[in-house]
Short mmCIF file of C-alpha atoms and ligand atoms in Angstrom, two decimals:
data_model
loop_
_atom_site.label_atom_id
_atom_site.label_comp_id
_atom_site.label_asym_id
_atom_site.label_seq_id
_atom_site.Cartn_x
_atom_site.Cartn_y
_atom_site.Cartn_z
CA UNK V 201 60.81 85.53 96.67
CA UNK V 202 62.27 86.61 93.48
CA UNK V 203 65.98 86.21 93.26
CA UNK V 204 68.04 89.24 93.03
CA UNK V 205 68.90 90.83 89.57
CA UNK V 206 72.22 88.89 88.85
CA UNK V 207 75.36 90.98 88.92
CA UNK V 208 78.76 89.77 86.94
CA UNK V 209 81.62 91.43 87.84
CA UNK V 210 85.30 90.81 86.56
CA UNK V 211 88.14 90.76 89.13
CA UNK V 212 91.11 91.88 86.72
CA UNK V 213 93.53 91.27 89.28
CA UNK V 214 97.05 92.26 88.56
CA UNK V 215 96.57 92.35 84.80
CA UNK V 216 95.99 94.87 81.84
CA UNK V 217 97.68 97.94 81.41
CA UNK V 218 95.90 101.30 80.83
CA UNK V 219 95.90 100.70 77.05
CA UNK V 220 94.75 97.12 77.45
CA UNK V 221 91.73 97.87 79.87
CA UNK V 222 90.69 100.37 77.60
CA UNK V 223 90.36 98.19 74.55
CA UNK V 224 88.71 95.19 76.66
CA UNK V 225 85.94 97.79 78.09
CA UNK V 226 85.45 98.75 74.39
CA UNK V 227 84.85 94.99 73.41
CA UNK V 228 82.77 94.63 76.73
CA UNK V 229 80.53 97.52 75.80
CA UNK V 230 79.96 96.61 72.27
CA UNK V 231 79.15 92.98 73.24
CA UNK V 232 76.50 94.01 75.92
CA UNK V 233 74.75 96.15 73.37
CA UNK V 234 72.49 97.79 75.57
CA UNK V 235 71.50 94.76 77.47
CA UNK V 236 69.82 95.01 81.04
CA UNK V 237 68.89 92.01 82.20
CA UNK V 238 71.85 91.73 83.92
CA UNK V 239 74.25 94.15 86.17
CA UNK V 240 78.14 94.24 84.85
CA UNK V 241 80.91 95.46 86.77
CA UNK V 242 84.64 95.45 86.05
CA UNK V 243 87.42 95.82 88.37
CA UNK V 244 90.72 96.87 86.74
CA UNK V 245 94.09 97.78 88.81
CA UNK V 246 94.36 101.33 89.95
CA UNK V 247 96.36 102.66 87.27
CA UNK V 248 93.79 101.65 84.52
CA UNK V 249 90.86 102.90 86.00
CA UNK V 250 90.85 106.18 84.01
CA UNK V 251 91.23 104.66 80.58
CA UNK V 252 88.71 101.89 81.40
CA UNK V 253 86.24 104.76 82.78
CA UNK V 254 86.50 106.71 79.43
CA UNK V 255 85.83 103.49 77.37
CA UNK V 256 82.66 102.69 79.59
CA UNK V 257 81.42 106.23 79.58
CA UNK V 258 77.69 106.43 78.39
CA UNK V 259 77.47 102.49 79.24
CA UNK V 260 75.84 100.93 82.03
CA UNK V 261 78.95 98.77 83.12
CA UNK V 262 80.15 100.04 86.38
CA UNK V 263 83.67 100.68 87.19
CA UNK V 264 85.01 99.16 90.46
CA UNK V 265 88.42 99.01 91.92
CA UNK V 266 90.40 96.21 93.83
CA UNK V 267 91.18 97.67 97.00
CA UNK V 268 90.91 101.26 99.02
CA UNK V 269 92.60 102.44 102.20
CA UNK V 270 90.74 103.87 105.12
CA UNK V 271 92.10 107.36 105.24
CA UNK V 272 90.53 110.37 102.87
CA UNK V 273 94.29 111.63 102.32
CA UNK V 274 97.78 112.19 103.60
CA UNK V 275 100.95 110.32 104.39
CA UNK V 276 100.24 106.82 103.51
CA UNK V 277 102.68 105.92 100.76
CA UNK V 278 101.17 103.37 98.41
CA UNK V 279 97.63 103.72 99.38
CA UNK V 280 94.49 105.16 97.60
CA UNK V 281 91.37 106.92 98.93
CA UNK V 282 87.64 106.70 98.39
CA UNK V 283 87.67 110.19 96.88
CA UNK V 284 90.42 109.18 94.95
CA UNK V 285 88.37 106.18 93.22
CA UNK V 286 85.10 108.10 93.21
CA UNK V 287 87.17 110.79 91.05
CA UNK V 288 88.30 107.89 88.78
CA UNK V 289 84.68 107.06 87.90
CA UNK V 290 84.58 104.23 90.42
CA UNK V 291 81.10 103.28 91.86
CA UNK V 292 82.29 99.91 93.52
CA UNK V 293 85.47 98.35 95.02
CA UNK V 294 86.27 94.72 95.96
CA UNK V 295 87.23 94.30 99.57
CA UNK V 296 89.02 91.51 101.62
CA UNK V 297 89.89 89.21 98.47
CA UNK V 298 91.42 86.28 99.81
CA UNK V 299 94.77 87.14 97.99
CA UNK V 300 94.79 90.59 100.32
CA UNK V 301 94.34 88.39 103.19
CA UNK V 302 96.94 85.84 102.21
CA UNK V 303 99.74 88.25 100.81
CA UNK V 304 98.72 91.60 102.53
CA UNK V 305 97.86 90.42 105.93
CA UNK V 306 94.37 91.97 105.67
CA UNK V 307 92.22 90.71 108.58
CA UNK V 308 88.31 90.93 109.02
CA UNK V 309 88.79 93.97 111.45
CA UNK V 310 90.73 96.10 108.82
CA UNK V 311 88.53 94.77 105.86
CA UNK V 312 85.48 96.12 108.16
CA UNK V 313 86.90 99.17 108.54
CA UNK V 314 87.41 99.79 104.81
CA UNK V 315 83.82 98.57 104.24
CA UNK V 316 82.33 101.26 106.44
CA UNK V 317 84.35 103.87 104.55
CA UNK V 318 83.50 102.62 101.12
CA UNK V 319 79.69 102.76 102.49
CA UNK V 320 80.02 105.89 103.71
CA UNK V 321 81.58 107.44 100.55
CA UNK V 322 79.06 106.04 98.56
CA UNK V 323 80.92 103.01 97.04
CA UNK V 324 79.42 99.64 96.95
CA UNK V 325 81.86 97.09 98.57
CA UNK V 326 82.33 93.65 97.41
CA UNK V 327 83.30 92.01 100.62
CA UNK V 328 84.90 88.57 99.71
CA UNK V 329 84.92 85.64 102.36
CA UNK V 330 85.86 82.07 101.75
CA UNK V 331 87.50 78.97 103.65
CA UNK V 332 91.22 77.45 103.11
CA UNK V 333 91.28 74.09 101.68
CA UNK V 334 92.45 72.94 105.02
CA UNK V 335 89.23 74.82 106.81
CA UNK V 336 86.92 72.86 104.45
CA UNK V 337 88.65 69.44 105.13
CA UNK V 338 88.29 70.10 109.00
CA UNK V 339 84.85 70.92 108.54
CA UNK V 340 85.14 74.44 109.63
CA UNK V 341 83.57 76.30 106.46
CA UNK V 342 80.51 77.67 107.68
CA UNK V 343 82.16 78.72 111.29
CA UNK V 344 85.22 80.19 109.02
CA UNK V 345 82.64 82.23 107.16
CA UNK V 346 80.33 83.05 109.83
CA UNK V 347 83.27 84.63 111.63
CA UNK V 348 84.09 86.51 108.52
CA UNK V 349 81.10 87.88 107.43
CA UNK V 350 80.25 89.10 110.96
CA UNK V 351 83.33 90.47 111.04
CA UNK V 352 83.56 92.45 108.11
CA UNK V 353 80.12 93.60 108.43
CA UNK V 354 80.19 94.71 111.95
CA UNK V 355 78.65 98.15 112.33
CA UNK V 356 76.82 98.20 109.32
CA UNK V 357 73.18 98.95 109.29
CA UNK V 358 70.31 97.88 107.20
CA UNK V 359 70.37 101.22 104.94
CA UNK V 360 74.21 100.28 104.25
CA UNK V 361 73.11 97.05 103.09
CA UNK V 362 71.43 98.73 100.20
CA UNK V 363 74.71 99.24 98.84
CA UNK V 364 76.79 95.89 99.77
CA UNK V 365 77.51 92.90 97.83
CA UNK V 366 79.01 90.09 99.41
CA UNK V 367 81.30 87.50 97.45
CA UNK V 368 81.71 83.90 98.61
CA UNK V 369 84.82 82.63 97.37
CA UNK V 370 86.51 79.40 98.46
CA UNK V 371 90.41 80.11 98.47
CA UNK V 372 90.94 76.53 96.90
CA UNK V 373 88.68 77.35 94.00
CA UNK V 374 90.38 80.38 93.22
CA UNK V 375 92.50 80.06 89.97
CA UNK V 376 92.45 76.60 90.46
CA UNK V 377 90.26 75.29 87.93
CA UNK V 378 88.61 73.30 90.75
CA UNK V 379 84.94 74.75 91.17
CA UNK V 380 82.86 74.17 94.19
CA UNK V 381 79.64 72.29 93.01
CA UNK V 382 76.33 73.83 92.94
CA UNK V 383 75.36 72.24 96.11
CA UNK V 384 78.31 72.98 98.00
CA UNK V 385 78.36 76.76 97.00
CA UNK V 386 74.75 76.90 97.70
CA UNK V 387 75.10 75.34 101.13
CA UNK V 388 77.30 78.28 102.31
CA UNK V 389 75.65 80.94 100.12
CA UNK V 390 72.25 80.04 102.39
CA UNK V 391 74.39 80.16 105.64
CA UNK V 392 75.49 83.81 104.41
CA UNK V 393 72.05 84.93 103.58
CA UNK V 394 70.55 83.78 106.90
CA UNK V 395 73.48 86.14 108.64
CA UNK V 396 72.58 88.90 106.37
CA UNK V 397 68.94 88.59 107.24
CA UNK V 398 69.77 88.26 111.01
CA UNK V 399 71.51 91.42 110.64
CA UNK V 400 69.67 93.53 108.23
CA UNK V 401 66.40 92.11 108.46
CA UNK V 402 64.65 91.96 105.11
CA UNK V 403 67.39 94.10 103.52
CA UNK V 404 69.19 91.24 103.97
CA UNK V 405 67.39 89.13 101.28
CA UNK V 406 68.50 92.17 98.66
CA UNK V 407 72.19 91.71 99.20
CA UNK V 408 73.87 89.86 96.27
CA UNK V 409 75.80 87.19 97.12
CA UNK V 410 78.33 86.30 94.43
CA UNK V 411 80.05 83.09 94.14
CA UNK V 412 83.82 83.36 92.77
CA UNK V 413 86.08 80.77 92.16
CA UNK V 414 87.07 79.24 88.87
CA UNK V 415 83.38 80.48 87.33
CA UNK V 416 83.51 79.87 83.79
CA UNK V 417 81.00 79.55 80.73
CA UNK V 418 80.88 75.87 81.29
CA UNK V 419 79.99 75.72 84.89
CA UNK V 420 78.37 79.00 85.59
CA UNK V 421 74.54 78.02 84.24
CA UNK V 422 74.08 75.48 87.12
CA UNK V 423 75.92 77.57 89.87
CA UNK V 424 73.62 80.80 88.87
CA UNK V 425 70.38 78.33 89.00
CA UNK V 426 70.75 78.19 92.82
CA UNK V 427 68.51 80.16 94.76
CA UNK V 428 71.17 82.21 96.87
CA UNK V 429 73.51 82.85 94.08
CA UNK V 430 73.06 86.27 92.74
CA UNK V 431 75.90 86.17 90.33
CA UNK V 432 79.51 85.84 89.89
CA UNK V 433 83.06 87.45 90.85
CA UNK V 434 85.12 86.47 88.03
CA UNK V 435 89.05 86.33 87.80
CA UNK V 436 90.30 84.30 84.97
CA UNK V 437 87.27 84.65 82.66
CA UNK V 438 86.77 88.12 83.07
CA UNK V 439 90.26 88.98 81.19
CA UNK V 440 88.71 87.85 77.41
CA UNK V 441 85.69 89.77 76.23
CA UNK V 442 84.60 86.59 74.82
CA UNK V 443 84.53 84.30 77.68
CA UNK V 444 83.12 87.24 79.93
CA UNK V 445 80.34 88.34 77.79
CA UNK V 446 79.22 84.32 77.63
CA UNK V 447 79.21 84.43 81.28
CA UNK V 448 76.67 87.62 81.00
CA UNK V 449 74.78 86.09 78.12
CA UNK V 450 74.37 82.85 80.47
CA UNK V 451 73.37 85.15 82.97
CA UNK V 452 70.71 86.95 80.76
CA UNK V 453 69.30 83.82 80.02
CA UNK V 454 68.03 83.10 83.40
CA UNK V 455 65.66 85.74 82.59
CA UNK V 456 65.36 87.30 86.12
CA UNK V 457 64.08 90.54 86.79
CA UNK V 458 65.21 92.04 90.13
CA UNK V 459 64.55 95.41 91.39
CA UNK V 460 68.11 96.77 91.55
CA UNK V 461 69.24 99.97 89.90
CA UNK V 462 72.04 99.34 87.10
CA UNK V 463 75.05 100.85 89.46
CA UNK V 464 74.43 99.15 92.77
CA UNK V 465 72.30 96.63 94.15
P1 LIG G 139 88.93 83.00 89.46
O1 LIG G 139 89.29 84.12 90.17
O2 LIG G 139 87.77 83.10 88.73
O3 LIG G 139 90.14 83.15 88.33
O4 LIG G 139 88.98 81.96 90.12
C1 LIG G 139 88.17 84.67 90.95
C2 LIG G 139 88.40 85.66 92.14
O5 LIG G 139 89.87 85.30 92.70
O6 LIG G 139 87.78 86.60 92.46
#
């Protein structure tokens, strides 16, 4: 089966003001110059979404957010709704990032609620899973990832899966410079693929599974060569146009012509 169209998604985390986001988006758009072999998404922080959207207008780069709440509106101080993200120009949202699990107590059940609300609203959830170092060393990687995938995607249908991205991010590789070897990553991606096919049937093959955790221009090629790695969720290397565009160029060189539209799958 042909591999899915590669998606390179930037997770800017708590970095960049509106003005900085606008400048970075402008550089990315200029650097991409109409390429369409690879799908590209950037996920700035909430306060930078609107200025990023204006800089991305007319390009194929998709705007994503880094979190969303499950309610449509109301007394939820500090939270943001799917409607607000859509109005700001978002088409995607990162959910369940390990930093949100670790620092903000997000559980699989809560991430699941968010994922269901996001797909219903027409946002592409980029659902993150991944084991800690202690879990890997205890030989529990596949068990942990299985629990996270089944827990966060509970209740999703094959139809919802058309608008879903999963990111495997080993926690010990995030921001540490320690990258999973291509074989280590592929093993987990293949296990996730099997879970997706079990839940969604053939549609599970079309769900893109991104690798995240210190993916950089010097290690991306081998990772992207793995059969079940459909792209990258990039933290540090997405904060500079040069390294982010280099990653897109590497992905483009894979010459994979998938069947996804530019904005979602
Ligand atoms: P990193 O972050 O590329 O800086 O390791 C990836 C992520 O957390 O999404």
